[in-house]
Coordinates of C-alpha atoms in Angstrom, one line a residue:
M1 CA 30.4 -14.6 -10.3
E2 CA 32.2 -16.2 -7.7
L3 CA 31.5 -15.6 -4.7
F4 CA 32.2 -17.7 -0.9
N5 CA 28.8 -19.2 0.3
S6 CA 29.4 -19.9 4.2
A7 CA 26.4 -21.8 4.5
F8 CA 27.7 -24.3 2.8
G9 CA 31.3 -24.0 3.4
K10 CA 32.9 -23.8 -0.5
N11 CA 32.6 -21.8 -3.0
I12 CA 29.8 -21.7 -5.6
T13 CA 29.5 -20.3 -8.8
F14 CA 25.8 -17.8 -8.7
V15 CA 24.5 -17.0 -12.3
R16 CA 23.2 -13.9 -12.3
P17 CA 21.9 -13.0 -15.2
A18 CA 21.6 -9.5 -17.2
Y19 CA 18.2 -8.7 -16.8
F20 CA 15.0 -10.9 -16.8
V21 CA 11.8 -10.8 -19.0
I22 CA 8.1 -9.6 -17.8
N23 CA 5.7 -11.8 -19.6
G24 CA 2.0 -10.2 -18.2
F25 CA -0.3 -12.5 -18.9
I26 CA -0.3 -15.9 -20.3
G27 CA -2.4 -16.8 -23.8
L28 CA -4.1 -13.6 -23.4
P29 CA -4.3 -11.1 -26.7
N30 CA -4.9 -7.3 -26.4
M31 CA -4.3 -7.0 -23.1
K32 CA -3.6 -3.5 -23.3
S33 CA -6.5 -1.7 -22.5
Y34 CA -6.0 -3.4 -19.1
Y35 CA -2.4 -1.7 -18.5
I36 CA -4.2 1.2 -19.6
F37 CA -7.5 1.0 -17.2
L38 CA -4.6 1.2 -14.8
F39 CA -3.0 3.9 -15.5
F40 CA -6.8 5.8 -15.6
L41 CA -7.2 4.4 -12.1
Y42 CA -3.4 5.9 -10.9
I43 CA -4.2 8.9 -12.1
I44 CA -7.0 9.9 -10.2
S45 CA -5.4 8.3 -7.5
V46 CA -2.9 11.0 -7.3
V47 CA -4.8 13.5 -7.9
G48 CA -7.2 12.1 -4.8
N49 CA -4.3 11.3 -2.3
T50 CA -2.4 14.5 -3.6
A51 CA -5.3 16.2 -2.4
V52 CA -5.8 14.4 0.8
M53 CA -2.2 15.5 1.7
A54 CA -2.7 19.2 0.8
I55 CA -6.0 19.4 2.5
I56 CA -4.4 17.5 5.7
Y57 CA -0.8 19.8 5.8
L58 CA -2.9 23.4 4.7
D59 CA -5.9 22.5 7.8
H60 CA -4.3 23.0 11.4
N61 CA -6.8 21.7 12.7
L62 CA -6.4 18.4 11.1
R63 CA -2.9 18.0 12.9
T64 CA -3.9 15.1 15.2
P65 CA -2.6 11.4 15.3
K66 CA -6.1 10.0 13.7
Y67 CA -4.5 12.7 10.0
V68 CA -1.2 11.8 11.0
A69 CA -1.6 8.4 9.3
V70 CA -4.6 9.7 7.0
F71 CA -1.5 11.7 5.9
N72 CA 1.0 8.6 5.4
L73 CA -1.4 6.5 3.6
A74 CA -1.7 8.6 0.9
F75 CA 1.7 9.3 1.0
V76 CA 2.5 5.1 1.0
D77 CA -0.7 5.0 -1.8
L78 CA 1.2 7.8 -3.7
L79 CA 4.8 6.5 -3.6
G80 CA 3.9 2.7 -4.2
S81 CA 1.0 3.3 -7.4
S82 CA 3.8 5.9 -8.7
A83 CA 6.7 2.8 -8.6
L84 CA 4.3 0.7 -10.0
V85 CA 2.1 2.3 -12.6
P86 CA 4.7 4.1 -14.6
K87 CA 7.2 1.6 -15.3
V88 CA 4.2 -1.1 -15.8
I89 CA 3.3 1.0 -18.6
D90 CA 7.0 1.2 -19.9
I91 CA 6.7 -2.4 -20.1
F92 CA 3.0 -3.4 -21.3
L93 CA 2.9 -0.2 -23.9
F94 CA 5.7 0.5 -24.7
N95 CA 6.9 -3.4 -25.1
H96 CA 10.3 -3.2 -22.9
N97 CA 9.8 -5.3 -21.0
I98 CA 13.1 -7.0 -20.7
I99 CA 14.1 -4.9 -17.2
P100 CA 17.8 -5.6 -16.2
Y101 CA 18.5 -7.8 -12.8
N102 CA 19.4 -5.0 -10.6
D103 CA 16.5 -2.8 -11.7
C104 CA 14.3 -5.7 -11.5
L105 CA 15.6 -5.8 -7.8
T106 CA 15.0 -2.5 -7.5
F107 CA 11.7 -2.3 -9.0
L108 CA 10.2 -5.7 -6.4
F109 CA 11.9 -3.4 -3.1
F110 CA 9.6 -0.6 -4.0
C111 CA 6.9 -2.1 -4.5
Y112 CA 7.0 -4.4 -2.1
S113 CA 7.4 -2.2 0.8
C114 CA 4.7 -0.4 -0.1
L115 CA 2.2 -3.1 -0.1
S116 CA 3.6 -4.2 3.6
M117 CA 3.0 -0.4 4.7
Q118 CA 0.1 -0.2 3.5
S119 CA -1.2 -3.8 5.9
F120 CA 0.7 -1.8 8.9
N121 CA -0.7 1.6 7.6
L122 CA -4.8 -0.1 8.8
V123 CA -3.3 -1.4 11.8
A124 CA -2.1 2.0 12.6
L125 CA -5.8 3.8 12.0
S126 CA -7.0 0.9 13.8
Y127 CA -5.3 1.3 17.3
D128 CA -6.9 4.5 16.5
R129 CA -9.6 4.1 16.6
L130 CA -9.5 1.4 19.6
V131 CA -8.5 4.3 21.9
A132 CA -10.7 7.1 21.0
I133 CA -13.9 4.8 21.4
I134 CA -12.8 2.4 24.3
F135 CA -10.7 5.0 26.3
P136 CA -12.1 8.4 25.0
L137 CA -10.8 9.9 27.8
H138 CA -7.5 8.8 28.1
Y139 CA -7.1 9.0 23.8
Q140 CA -5.2 12.6 24.2
V141 CA -2.7 10.9 26.8
K142 CA -2.2 7.1 24.6
V143 CA -2.6 8.3 21.3
T144 CA -0.4 11.5 20.7
C145 CA 0.9 12.9 17.6
R146 CA 4.4 12.0 18.2
S147 CA 3.6 8.0 19.7
M148 CA 1.7 8.0 16.3
L149 CA 4.6 10.0 14.4
T150 CA 7.2 7.0 16.4
L151 CA 4.4 3.9 15.4
I152 CA 4.1 5.0 11.3
T153 CA 8.7 5.1 11.9
S154 CA 8.6 1.8 13.2
F155 CA 6.4 0.0 10.3
W156 CA 8.4 2.0 8.0
I157 CA 11.6 0.5 9.2
F158 CA 10.0 -3.2 9.6
A159 CA 8.5 -3.3 5.6
I160 CA 12.2 -1.7 4.6
V161 CA 14.3 -4.4 6.5
A162 CA 11.3 -7.5 5.3
A163 CA 11.8 -5.7 1.8
L164 CA 15.2 -6.1 2.0
I165 CA 15.6 -9.5 3.6
A166 CA 13.8 -10.6 0.7
V167 CA 16.0 -8.9 -2.6
G168 CA 19.2 -9.7 -0.1
L169 CA 18.0 -13.7 -0.4
L170 CA 16.8 -13.2 -4.1
T171 CA 20.5 -12.2 -4.8
R172 CA 22.3 -15.8 -3.3
L173 CA 20.3 -17.9 -6.6
S174 CA 21.6 -19.1 -9.5
F175 CA 19.4 -18.3 -12.6
C176 CA 20.1 -21.0 -15.4
K177 CA 17.7 -21.8 -16.5
S178 CA 14.0 -19.1 -17.8
L179 CA 14.7 -16.2 -17.4
V180 CA 10.6 -14.8 -18.0
I181 CA 8.7 -13.7 -15.0
N182 CA 4.9 -14.5 -15.8
S183 CA 3.7 -12.0 -13.6
Y184 CA 3.3 -7.8 -14.2
F185 CA 6.1 -6.9 -12.3
C186 CA 9.6 -8.0 -11.0
D187 CA 7.0 -10.3 -8.4
H188 CA 8.9 -12.4 -5.3
G189 CA 7.4 -15.8 -5.8
Q190 CA 7.6 -15.8 -9.5
I191 CA 11.2 -14.9 -9.1
Y192 CA 12.7 -17.4 -7.0
R193 CA 11.0 -19.9 -8.8
L194 CA 13.1 -19.8 -11.8
A195 CA 16.4 -20.5 -9.5
C196 CA 18.3 -23.9 -9.9
N197 CA 20.3 -23.9 -7.2
D198 CA 18.7 -24.8 -3.5
N199 CA 15.6 -22.0 -2.9
F200 CA 14.5 -22.8 0.5
P201 CA 15.2 -20.1 2.4
N202 CA 13.0 -17.7 -0.5
H203 CA 10.5 -20.5 0.1
V204 CA 10.3 -20.0 3.4
I205 CA 10.4 -16.7 3.2
G206 CA 7.0 -16.8 0.6
L207 CA 5.2 -19.1 3.6
F208 CA 6.0 -16.8 6.0
Y209 CA 6.1 -13.3 4.7
P210 CA 2.2 -13.3 4.1
V211 CA 1.6 -14.4 7.8
L212 CA 3.4 -11.8 8.9
I213 CA 2.1 -8.7 6.9
F214 CA -0.6 -9.6 5.7
W215 CA -2.9 -12.4 8.3
L216 CA -1.0 -11.1 11.5
P217 CA -2.3 -7.6 10.8
L218 CA -5.9 -8.3 9.2
V219 CA -6.5 -10.3 12.8
F220 CA -5.4 -7.4 15.1
I221 CA -7.4 -4.8 12.8
L222 CA -10.8 -8.1 13.4
L223 CA -9.9 -8.9 17.2
S224 CA -10.7 -4.6 17.5
Y225 CA -13.6 -3.9 16.0
L226 CA -14.9 -6.8 17.5
Y227 CA -13.5 -5.5 20.8
I228 CA -15.1 -2.2 19.6
S229 CA -18.8 -4.0 18.8
Y230 CA -19.1 -5.5 22.2
T231 CA -17.7 -2.6 23.9
L232 CA -20.1 -0.1 22.2
V233 CA -23.4 -2.7 22.6
K234 CA -22.7 -3.1 25.9
V235 CA -22.0 -0.2 27.5
A236 CA -23.5 2.2 25.0
T237 CA -27.2 3.2 23.6
F238 CA -28.5 3.0 20.4
Q239 CA -27.5 6.7 18.7
P240 CA -24.1 6.9 20.3
G241 CA -23.5 3.2 19.6
I242 CA -24.1 4.4 15.5
K243 CA -22.3 7.4 15.9
A244 CA -19.3 5.8 17.2
L245 CA -19.5 2.7 14.4
K246 CA -20.3 5.1 12.1
T247 CA -16.2 7.3 12.6
C248 CA -14.9 3.6 11.7
I249 CA -17.0 2.4 8.6
A250 CA -14.6 4.3 6.8
H251 CA -11.6 2.0 7.6
L252 CA -13.0 -0.9 7.0
S253 CA -14.2 -0.5 3.8
L254 CA -10.6 0.4 3.2
V255 CA -9.4 -2.9 4.9
V256 CA -12.0 -5.2 2.5
I257 CA -11.0 -3.3 -0.4
Y258 CA -7.1 -3.4 0.4
F259 CA -6.9 -8.0 2.2
T260 CA -9.6 -9.8 -0.5
P261 CA -7.3 -9.7 -3.4
L262 CA -4.1 -10.3 -1.0
L263 CA -4.7 -12.2 0.9
I264 CA -6.8 -15.1 -2.8
T265 CA -3.6 -14.2 -3.5
F266 CA -0.6 -15.2 -1.0
T267 CA -3.4 -18.3 0.5
L268 CA -3.3 -19.8 -2.9
M269 CA 0.5 -19.4 -4.2
E270 CA 1.2 -20.9 -6.5
K271 CA -2.0 -22.9 -7.0
I272 CA -3.0 -19.7 -8.2
H273 CA -3.5 -19.1 -12.1
P274 CA -0.5 -16.6 -13.2
N275 CA -2.9 -13.9 -14.8
N276 CA -5.6 -14.5 -11.4
R277 CA -2.6 -13.4 -9.6
I278 CA -2.0 -10.7 -12.0
I279 CA -5.7 -8.9 -12.0
N280 CA -5.4 -9.5 -8.0
L281 CA -2.4 -7.8 -7.9
S282 CA -2.4 -5.6 -9.7
L283 CA -5.9 -3.9 -8.4
T284 CA -4.5 -4.0 -4.9
S285 CA -1.8 -1.5 -6.2
V286 CA -4.2 0.7 -8.3
L287 CA -7.8 0.3 -6.7
P288 CA -7.4 1.0 -2.8
P289 CA -4.7 4.1 -3.5
M290 CA -7.4 5.2 -6.0
L291 CA -10.6 4.4 -3.6
N292 CA -9.1 5.8 -0.3
P293 CA -9.4 9.5 -1.1
I294 CA -13.1 9.4 -2.3
I295 CA -13.9 7.4 1.2
Y296 CA -12.1 9.8 2.9
V297 CA -13.4 12.1 1.9
L298 CA -17.2 11.1 1.2
Q299 CA -17.2 9.4 5.1
T300 CA -15.4 11.9 7.1
H301 CA -16.9 14.9 8.4
E302 CA -13.8 16.3 9.2
I303 CA -12.5 16.3 5.6
K304 CA -15.4 17.7 4.2
V305 CA -15.5 20.5 6.2
S306 CA -11.5 21.1 6.2
M307 CA -12.6 21.1 2.0
K308 CA -15.7 23.6 2.5
K309 CA -13.4 26.1 4.7
L310 CA -10.1 25.9 2.4
F311 CA -12.4 26.7 -1.0
K312 CA -13.8 29.4 0.8
I313 CA -10.3 30.7 1.4
F314 CA -9.2 30.1 -2.2
F315 CA -12.4 32.4 -4.2
K316 CA -12.1 34.6 -0.9
S317 CA -8.6 35.8 -1.6
K318 CA -9.3 35.4 -5.9
I319 CA -11.9 37.7 -5.2
R320 CA -9.6 40.6 -2.7
N321 CA -6.9 39.9 -5.5
F322 CA -9.9 40.6 -8.6
R323 CA -11.0 44.0 -6.4
S324 CA -7.7 44.7 -6.3
S325 CA -6.4 44.8 -9.6
N326 CA -9.7 46.4 -10.3
L327 CA -9.3 49.0 -8.6
S328 CA -5.5 49.6 -9.5
Y329 CA -6.9 50.3 -12.6

């Protein structure tokens, strides 16, 4: 396909392949069991995140800024894992590892948009905790459902635009050699390294995006919790301080689970073995979405209270329907 590339000021022929080949693990036989394991985690995450979204939707007491962010986190987890895992199962369990060019870029867009949005959502949750603990008297004014929705919407726009830029730059690459992607999905870093023309802009994106999307959010989160800890030690007595910190445990657990494998992967970049990259990215894409609902159910008092209340309402309605059906006989 011949296109005019204004950056170089001349006509350049772009060799865009009909397809890519997803290679998966290198030199490791019988890895289908690992993908079955990922599918098992995916099923748990679908049930868990759907339950969390349903609880927040049904209980009007949870219509607060914090649970707007929690609802969006569950939605992102559900969308991201659903964009990834069924396709991975189709590729490796049903041997459909040849994926059309456009489908591959679409696959990449959804995976990276959701991966980025998970990071930004953790920032929104840390901001909520920061204001709630440091400025409790001003919380109702500073953090509202409207402001939280605005913040999350802006994060969505940023994540989508960033992913579109990355995909757009990939379309400026020619692929005239290998079409084998040494990953388990259409991985940005593995694709642009296959190009046989100048991939410097893509390399810059590959270096810049991890800083912007992962490192900066993590720095903000860590600084916010250091400030929270410093303030509590300075002004609060022991018991109230411990109680306030307990409200942050669930969120900190999510931060550790999400960022640890990602930072290892995107810091080492091409130095990391493809098999290790696959394990890190796949677990980051599936494990946090599975654990997030469990952590919030076990660690968050409001969710547990809401679940008990909804179960009571459900069983009361069942008993009422049962009695009314018996009376009709």
